[in-house]
Short mmCIF file of C-alpha atoms in Angstrom, two decimals:
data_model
loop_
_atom_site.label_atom_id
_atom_site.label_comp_id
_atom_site.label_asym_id
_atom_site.label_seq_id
_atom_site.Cartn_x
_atom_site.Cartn_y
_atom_site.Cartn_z
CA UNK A 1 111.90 81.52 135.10
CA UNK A 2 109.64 80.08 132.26
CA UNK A 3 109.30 76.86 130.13
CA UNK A 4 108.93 73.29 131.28
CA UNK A 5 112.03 72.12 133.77
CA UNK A 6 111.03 68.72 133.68
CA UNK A 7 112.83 68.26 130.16
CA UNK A 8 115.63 66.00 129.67
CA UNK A 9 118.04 68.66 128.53
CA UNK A 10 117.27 71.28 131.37
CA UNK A 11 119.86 70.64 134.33
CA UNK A 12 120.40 72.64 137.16
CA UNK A 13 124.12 74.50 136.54
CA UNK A 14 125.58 78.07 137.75
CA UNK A 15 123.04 79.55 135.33
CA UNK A 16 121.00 80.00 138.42
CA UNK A 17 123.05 83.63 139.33
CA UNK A 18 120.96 86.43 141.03
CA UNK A 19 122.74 88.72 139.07
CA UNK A 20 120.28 90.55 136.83
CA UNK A 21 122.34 93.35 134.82
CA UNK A 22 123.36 92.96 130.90
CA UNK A 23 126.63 92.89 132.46
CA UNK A 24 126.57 89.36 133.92
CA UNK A 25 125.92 87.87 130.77
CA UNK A 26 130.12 87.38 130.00
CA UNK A 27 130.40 86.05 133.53
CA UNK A 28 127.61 83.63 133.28
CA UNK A 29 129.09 82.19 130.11
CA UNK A 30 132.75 81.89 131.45
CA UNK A 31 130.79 80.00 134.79
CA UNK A 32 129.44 77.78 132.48
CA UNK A 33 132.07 76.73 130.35
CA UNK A 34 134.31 76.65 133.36
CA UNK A 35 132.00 74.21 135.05
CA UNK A 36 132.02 72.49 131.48
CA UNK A 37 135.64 72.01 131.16
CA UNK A 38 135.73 70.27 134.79
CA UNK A 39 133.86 67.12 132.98
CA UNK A 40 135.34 64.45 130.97
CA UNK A 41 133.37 65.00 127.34
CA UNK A 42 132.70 69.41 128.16
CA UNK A 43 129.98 70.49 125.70
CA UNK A 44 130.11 72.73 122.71
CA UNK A 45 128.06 76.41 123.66
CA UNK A 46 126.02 77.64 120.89
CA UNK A 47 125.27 81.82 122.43
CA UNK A 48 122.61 83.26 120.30
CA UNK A 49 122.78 87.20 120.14
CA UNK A 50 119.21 88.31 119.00
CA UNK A 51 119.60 92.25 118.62
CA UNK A 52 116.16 94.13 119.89
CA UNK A 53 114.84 91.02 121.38
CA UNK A 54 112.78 92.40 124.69
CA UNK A 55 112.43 89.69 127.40
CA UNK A 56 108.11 89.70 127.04
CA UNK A 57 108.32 88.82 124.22
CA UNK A 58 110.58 86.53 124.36
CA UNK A 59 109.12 84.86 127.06
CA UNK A 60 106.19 84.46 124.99
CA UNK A 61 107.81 82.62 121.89
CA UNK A 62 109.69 80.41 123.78
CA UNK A 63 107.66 78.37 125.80
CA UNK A 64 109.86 75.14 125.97
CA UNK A 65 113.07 77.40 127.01
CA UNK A 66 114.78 75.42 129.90
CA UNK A 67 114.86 78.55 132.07
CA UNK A 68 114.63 82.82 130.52
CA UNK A 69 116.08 85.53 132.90
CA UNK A 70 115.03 88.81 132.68
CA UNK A 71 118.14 91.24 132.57
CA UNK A 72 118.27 94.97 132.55
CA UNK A 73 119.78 96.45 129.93
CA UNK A 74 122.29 99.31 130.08
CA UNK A 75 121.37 103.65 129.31
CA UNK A 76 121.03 103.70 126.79
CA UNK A 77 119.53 101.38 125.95
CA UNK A 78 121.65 100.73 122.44
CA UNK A 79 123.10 98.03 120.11
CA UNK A 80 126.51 99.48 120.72
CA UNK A 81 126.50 100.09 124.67
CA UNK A 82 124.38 96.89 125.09
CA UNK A 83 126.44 94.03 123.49
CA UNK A 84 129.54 95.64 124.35
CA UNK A 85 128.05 95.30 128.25
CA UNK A 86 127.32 91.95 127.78
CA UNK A 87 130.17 90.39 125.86
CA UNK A 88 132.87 92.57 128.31
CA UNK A 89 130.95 92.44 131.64
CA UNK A 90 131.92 96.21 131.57
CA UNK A 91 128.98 98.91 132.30
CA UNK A 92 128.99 101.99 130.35
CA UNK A 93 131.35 104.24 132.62
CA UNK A 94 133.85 101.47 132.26
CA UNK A 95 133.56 100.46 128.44
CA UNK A 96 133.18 104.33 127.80
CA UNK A 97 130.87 103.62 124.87
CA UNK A 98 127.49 105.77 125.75
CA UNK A 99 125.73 105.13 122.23
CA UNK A 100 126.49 105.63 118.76
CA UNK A 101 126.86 109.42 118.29
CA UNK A 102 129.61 110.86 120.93
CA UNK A 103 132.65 112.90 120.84
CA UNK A 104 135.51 110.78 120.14
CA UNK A 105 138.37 109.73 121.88
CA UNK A 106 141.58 111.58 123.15
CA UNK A 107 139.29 114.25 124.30
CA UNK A 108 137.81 115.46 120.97
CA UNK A 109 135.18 117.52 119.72
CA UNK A 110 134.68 115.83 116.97
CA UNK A 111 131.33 113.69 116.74
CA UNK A 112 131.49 109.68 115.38
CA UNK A 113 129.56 106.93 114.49
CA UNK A 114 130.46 104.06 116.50
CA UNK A 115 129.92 101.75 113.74
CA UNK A 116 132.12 103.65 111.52
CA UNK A 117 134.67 104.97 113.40
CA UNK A 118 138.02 103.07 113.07
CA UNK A 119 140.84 104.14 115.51
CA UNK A 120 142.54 103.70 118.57
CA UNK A 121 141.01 104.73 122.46
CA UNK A 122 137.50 103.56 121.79
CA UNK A 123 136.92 101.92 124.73
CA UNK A 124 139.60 100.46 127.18
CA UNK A 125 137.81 96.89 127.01
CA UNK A 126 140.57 94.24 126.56
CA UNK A 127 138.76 90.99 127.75
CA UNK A 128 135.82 89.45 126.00
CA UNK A 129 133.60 86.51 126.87
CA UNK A 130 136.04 84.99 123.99
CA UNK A 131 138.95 85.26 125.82
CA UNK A 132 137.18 83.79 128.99
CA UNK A 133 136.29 81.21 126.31
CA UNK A 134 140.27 80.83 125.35
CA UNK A 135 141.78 80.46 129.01
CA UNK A 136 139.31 77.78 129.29
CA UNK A 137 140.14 75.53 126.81
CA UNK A 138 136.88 76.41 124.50
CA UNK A 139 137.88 77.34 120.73
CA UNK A 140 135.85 80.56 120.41
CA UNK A 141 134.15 81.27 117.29
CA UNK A 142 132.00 84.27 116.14
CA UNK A 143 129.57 84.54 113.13
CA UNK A 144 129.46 87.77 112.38
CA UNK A 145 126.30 86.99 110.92
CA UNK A 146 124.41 90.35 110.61
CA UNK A 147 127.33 92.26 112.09
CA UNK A 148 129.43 91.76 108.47
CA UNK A 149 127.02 95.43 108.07
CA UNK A 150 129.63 96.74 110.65
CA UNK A 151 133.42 96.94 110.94
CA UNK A 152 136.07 99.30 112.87
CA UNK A 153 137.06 99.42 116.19
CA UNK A 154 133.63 99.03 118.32
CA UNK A 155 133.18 95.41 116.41
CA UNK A 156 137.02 94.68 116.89
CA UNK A 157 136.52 95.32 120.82
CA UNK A 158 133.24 93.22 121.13
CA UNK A 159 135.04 90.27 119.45
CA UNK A 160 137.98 90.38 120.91
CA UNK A 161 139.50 87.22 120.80
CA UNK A 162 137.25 85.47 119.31
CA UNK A 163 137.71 83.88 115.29
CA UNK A 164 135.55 85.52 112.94
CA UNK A 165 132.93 82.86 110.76
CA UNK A 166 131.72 85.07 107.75
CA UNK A 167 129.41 84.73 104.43
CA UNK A 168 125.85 84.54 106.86
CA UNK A 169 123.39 87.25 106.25
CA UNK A 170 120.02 86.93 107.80
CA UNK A 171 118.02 90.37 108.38
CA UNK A 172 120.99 92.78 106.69
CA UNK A 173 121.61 90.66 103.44
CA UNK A 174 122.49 94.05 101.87
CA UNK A 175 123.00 97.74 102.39
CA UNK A 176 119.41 98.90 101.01
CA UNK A 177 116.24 99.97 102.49
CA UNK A 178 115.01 96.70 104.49
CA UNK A 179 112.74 94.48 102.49
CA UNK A 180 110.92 91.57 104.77
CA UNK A 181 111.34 88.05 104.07
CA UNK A 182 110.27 84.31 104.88
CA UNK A 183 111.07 84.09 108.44
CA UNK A 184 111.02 80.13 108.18
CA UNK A 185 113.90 80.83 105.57
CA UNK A 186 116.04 83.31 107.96
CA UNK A 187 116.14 80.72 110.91
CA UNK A 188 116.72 78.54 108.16
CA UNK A 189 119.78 80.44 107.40
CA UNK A 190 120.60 80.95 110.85
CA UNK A 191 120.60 77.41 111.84
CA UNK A 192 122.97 76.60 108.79
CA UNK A 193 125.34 78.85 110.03
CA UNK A 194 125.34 77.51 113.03
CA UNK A 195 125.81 73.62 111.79
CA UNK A 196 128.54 74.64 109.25
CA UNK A 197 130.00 76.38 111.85
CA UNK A 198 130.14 73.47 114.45
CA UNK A 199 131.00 71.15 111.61
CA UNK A 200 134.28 73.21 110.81
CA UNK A 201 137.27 71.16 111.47
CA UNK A 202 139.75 72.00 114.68
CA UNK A 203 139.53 71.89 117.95
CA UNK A 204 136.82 71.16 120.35
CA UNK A 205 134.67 72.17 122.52
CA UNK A 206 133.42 75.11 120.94
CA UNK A 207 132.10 78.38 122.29
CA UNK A 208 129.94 79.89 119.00
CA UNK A 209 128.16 83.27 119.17
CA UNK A 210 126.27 84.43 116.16
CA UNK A 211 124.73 87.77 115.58
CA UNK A 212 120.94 88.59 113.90
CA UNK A 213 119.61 92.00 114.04
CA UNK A 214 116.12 90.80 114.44
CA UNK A 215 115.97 94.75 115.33
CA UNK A 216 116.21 95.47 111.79
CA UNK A 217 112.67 94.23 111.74
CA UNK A 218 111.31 95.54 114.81
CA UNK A 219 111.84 98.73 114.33
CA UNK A 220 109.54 98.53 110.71
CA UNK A 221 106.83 96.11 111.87
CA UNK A 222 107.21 96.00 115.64
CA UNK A 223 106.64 92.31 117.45
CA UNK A 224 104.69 91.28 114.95
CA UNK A 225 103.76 87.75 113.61
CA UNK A 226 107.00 87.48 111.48
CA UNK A 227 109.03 87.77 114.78
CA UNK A 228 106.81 85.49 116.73
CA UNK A 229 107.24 83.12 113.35
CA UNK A 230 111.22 83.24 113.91
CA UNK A 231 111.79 82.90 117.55
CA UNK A 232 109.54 79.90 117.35
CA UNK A 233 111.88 78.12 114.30
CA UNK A 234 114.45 79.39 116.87
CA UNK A 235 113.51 77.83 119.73
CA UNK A 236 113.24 74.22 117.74
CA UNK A 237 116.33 74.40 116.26
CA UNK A 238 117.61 75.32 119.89
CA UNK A 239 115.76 71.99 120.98
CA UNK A 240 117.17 70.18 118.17
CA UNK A 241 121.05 71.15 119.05
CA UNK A 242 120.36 71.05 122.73
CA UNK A 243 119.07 67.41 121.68
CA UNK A 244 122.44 66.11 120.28
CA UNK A 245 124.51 67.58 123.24
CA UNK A 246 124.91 71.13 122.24
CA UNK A 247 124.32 74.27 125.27
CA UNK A 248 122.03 76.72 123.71
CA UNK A 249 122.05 80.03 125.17
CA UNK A 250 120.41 83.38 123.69
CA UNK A 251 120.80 87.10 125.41
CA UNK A 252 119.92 90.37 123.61
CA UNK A 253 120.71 94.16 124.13
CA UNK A 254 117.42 95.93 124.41
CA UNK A 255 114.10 96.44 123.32
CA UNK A 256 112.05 98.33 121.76
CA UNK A 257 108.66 100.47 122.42
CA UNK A 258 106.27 101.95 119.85
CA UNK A 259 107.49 105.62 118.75
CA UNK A 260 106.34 107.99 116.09
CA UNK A 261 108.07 111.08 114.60
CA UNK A 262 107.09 114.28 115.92
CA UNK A 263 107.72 117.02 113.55
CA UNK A 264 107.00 120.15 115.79
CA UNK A 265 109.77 118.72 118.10
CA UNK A 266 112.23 118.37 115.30
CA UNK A 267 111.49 122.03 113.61
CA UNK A 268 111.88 123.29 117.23
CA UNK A 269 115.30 121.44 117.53
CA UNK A 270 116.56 122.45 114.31
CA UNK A 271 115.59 126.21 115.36
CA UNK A 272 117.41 126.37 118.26
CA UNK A 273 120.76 124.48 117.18
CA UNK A 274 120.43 127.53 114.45
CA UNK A 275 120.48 130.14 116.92
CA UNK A 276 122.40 128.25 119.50
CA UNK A 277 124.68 126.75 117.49
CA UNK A 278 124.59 123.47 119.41
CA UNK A 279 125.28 119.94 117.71
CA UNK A 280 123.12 116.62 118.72
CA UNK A 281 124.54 113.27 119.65
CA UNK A 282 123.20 109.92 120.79
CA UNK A 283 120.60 107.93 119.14
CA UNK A 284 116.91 106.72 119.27
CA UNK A 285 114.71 108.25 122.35
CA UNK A 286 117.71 109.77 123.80
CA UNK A 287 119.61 112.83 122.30
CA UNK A 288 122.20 115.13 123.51
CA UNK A 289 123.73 118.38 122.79
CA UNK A 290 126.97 119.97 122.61
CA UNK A 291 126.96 123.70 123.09
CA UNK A 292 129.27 125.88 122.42
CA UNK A 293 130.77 127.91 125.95
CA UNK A 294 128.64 130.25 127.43
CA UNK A 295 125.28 129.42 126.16
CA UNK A 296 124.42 125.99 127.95
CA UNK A 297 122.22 127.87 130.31
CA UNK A 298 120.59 129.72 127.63
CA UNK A 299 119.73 126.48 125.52
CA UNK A 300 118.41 124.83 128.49
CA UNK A 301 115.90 127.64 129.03
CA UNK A 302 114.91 127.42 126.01
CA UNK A 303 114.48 124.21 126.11
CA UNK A 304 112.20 123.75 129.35
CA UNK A 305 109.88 126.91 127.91
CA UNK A 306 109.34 125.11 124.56
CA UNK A 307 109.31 121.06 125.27
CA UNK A 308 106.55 118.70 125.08
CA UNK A 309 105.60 117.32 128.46
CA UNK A 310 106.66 113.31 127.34
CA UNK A 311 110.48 114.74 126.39
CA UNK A 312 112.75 114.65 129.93
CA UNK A 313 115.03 117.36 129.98
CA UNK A 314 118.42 116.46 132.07
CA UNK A 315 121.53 117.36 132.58
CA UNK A 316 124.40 114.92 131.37
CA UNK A 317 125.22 114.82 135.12
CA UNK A 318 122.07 113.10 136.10
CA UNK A 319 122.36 110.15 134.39
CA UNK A 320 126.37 109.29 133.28
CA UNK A 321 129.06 109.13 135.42
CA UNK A 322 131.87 111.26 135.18
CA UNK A 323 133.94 108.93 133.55
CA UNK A 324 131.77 109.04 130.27
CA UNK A 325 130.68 112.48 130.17
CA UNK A 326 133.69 113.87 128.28
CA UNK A 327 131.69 111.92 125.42
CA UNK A 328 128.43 113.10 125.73
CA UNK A 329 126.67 116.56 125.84
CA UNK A 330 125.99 118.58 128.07
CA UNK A 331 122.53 118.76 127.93
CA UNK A 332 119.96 115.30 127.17
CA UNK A 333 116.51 115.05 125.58
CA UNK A 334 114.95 111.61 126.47
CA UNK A 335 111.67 110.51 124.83
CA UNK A 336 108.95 109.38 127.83
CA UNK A 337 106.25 109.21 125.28
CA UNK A 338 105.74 107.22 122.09
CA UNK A 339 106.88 110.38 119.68
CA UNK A 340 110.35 112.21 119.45
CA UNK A 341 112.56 112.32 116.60
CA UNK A 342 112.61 108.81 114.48
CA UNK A 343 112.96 107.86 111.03
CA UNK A 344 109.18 108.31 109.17
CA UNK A 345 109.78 104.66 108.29
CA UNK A 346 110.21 103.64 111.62
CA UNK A 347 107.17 102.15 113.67
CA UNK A 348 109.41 101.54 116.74
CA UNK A 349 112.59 102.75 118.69
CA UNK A 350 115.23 102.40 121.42
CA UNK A 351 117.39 104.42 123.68
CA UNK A 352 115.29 105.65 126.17
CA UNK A 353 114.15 104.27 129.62
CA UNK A 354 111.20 102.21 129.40
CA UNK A 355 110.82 98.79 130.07
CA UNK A 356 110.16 97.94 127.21
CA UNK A 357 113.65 98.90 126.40
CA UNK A 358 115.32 97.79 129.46
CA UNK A 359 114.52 94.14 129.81
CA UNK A 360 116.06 91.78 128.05
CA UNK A 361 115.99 87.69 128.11
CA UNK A 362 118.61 85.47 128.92
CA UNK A 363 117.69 81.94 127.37
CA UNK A 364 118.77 78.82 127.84
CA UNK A 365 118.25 74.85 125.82
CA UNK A 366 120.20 71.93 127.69
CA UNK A 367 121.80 73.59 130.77
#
């Protein structure tokens, strides 16, 4: 626990859960607004979802937080496994969404994009921290913020019951290459979103998530001094809502670590899915392959013969449960080191193991 609990607007309140997976993040909310809705006036919730934020660093930028948890984050450690952890409580055998290249659903062979893909038997998620929100008299609100990049069915899940707030763009203001800006200006931005948002007319109180791929960032300049620049202009205007009654909460769904491309891995790769005839999933430090029958074995030989030392080989066995592994491949490559196979314009990465990756913060202003 860090910051200064002698502030006005820090309170002791069932924030104080042992729990420390991504997964408790939906029932920590729904504790909260449930011990909310037992007072006369309940508050408004403001949850702040900060993609790529790692707790460190967080920790760091935020010292007047009322209280920062450190949570571990889900394998892998991805945008699309993470949130969808947090906002459903569901783990990754139970949301069924191991990344953001798999085999889709129904039991094909086919490889998606979980951002793109738009059909039916994604995951079998049907309760959000929005409908939580609902039962509990909270109107629940998302901006889509950053997210508007996005659509299909893995969005539709993670904001499942909640009303959609669009026309805020902070780090993905377009589909080109990403271009760095004022940070002042994009928690600017944010914070106006937020204000218009809790200024829309309707019901009250309001539970009000709103996306930023900070990550967009990261994985360019790292944790730089842009990012400290924005969490602090974060953290006021988290004092300055908490201030006028307002619950400010932030949670992320991984880090990142420092990676570099490694061409001799990549050449090697693209060898052996020639010969092989394999296809590559996943995302980030962690990769897997689909083989074709009969020459699993074979590949994985390979494999072990020709590997760097900082590349885990594993089978898909070791590290999903069964329930999943219908989605991934058979065999998984997962970086240890800082170089594996990442876009040249990348100066970090996520889906692997480290801490770096793993721990993530959960914030809170005026509970």
């Amino acid at each position: 626990m860090g910051g200064r609990e002698d502030q006005a607007t820090c309170a002791e309140s069932s924030l104080t859960t042992a729990e420390t997976s991504i997964t408790s993040v939906r029932g920590r909310i729904s504790a909260l607004l449930r011990q909310e809705s037992a007072t006369p006036a309940p508050r408004d919730v403001v949850l702040l979802g900060i993609d790529g934020l790692a707790h460190d660093f967080a920790a760091e930028c935020w010292p007047d937080v009322c209280r920062i948890d450190r949570l571990r984050s889900v394998f892998p450690t991805t945008t699309s496994a993470g949130f969808l952890s947090a906002l459903t409580g569901l783990d990754v055998p139970r949301h069924r969404v191991p990344g953001v290249v798999f085999a889709g659903p129904e039991g094909s062979r086919e490889l998606i994009n979980v951002f793109e893909y738009q059909g039916e038997h994604l995951t079998p998620a049907k309760e959000t921290v929005f409908t939580d929100a609902c039962g509990l008299g909270y109107r629940p609100l998302a901006v889509q913020g950053d997210m508007e990049a996005y659509g299909g069915s893995w969005r539709n899940a993670l904001l499942r019951g909640a009303e959609p707030v669009i026309g805020h763009r902070f780090y993905s203001p377009d589909a080109g290459p990403y271009s760095e800006r004022d940070p002042d200006l994009l928690a600017d931005l944010v914070g106006d979103a937020l204000v218009r948002t809790l200024a829309l007319p309707g019901a009250r109180p309001r539970l009000v998530w709103c996306y930023v791929e900070l990550d967009r960032h990261i994985h360019h300049f790292g944790y730089d001094r842009h990012a400290a620049r924005f969490l602090t202009k974060i953290e006021a205007l988290a004092r300055r809502l908490a201030d006028t009654g307002t619950v400010v909460l932030a949670h992320a769904d991984h880090g990142l670590t420092p990676t570099r491309p490694d061409p001799d891995l990549a050449e090697l790769l693209d060898t052996l899915a020639r010969k092989h005839g394999f296809r590559m999933g996943g995302a980030g430090r962690t990769r897997w392959l689909y083989s074709p029958p009969g020459v699993t074995e074979a590949v994985a030989a390979e494999l072990a013969a020709k590997l760097p030392e900082s590349v885990r080989l594993a089978g898909a066995e070791d590290l999903f449960a069964e329930s999943v592994r219908d989605r991934v491949g058979e065999l998984l490559l997962i970086a240890e080191g800082d170089t594996f196979l990442a876009d040249p314009e990348y100066r970090y990465e996520h889906g692997s193991l480290t801490a770096a990756e793993l721990d993530t913060p959960f914030a809170a202003w005026g509970a």
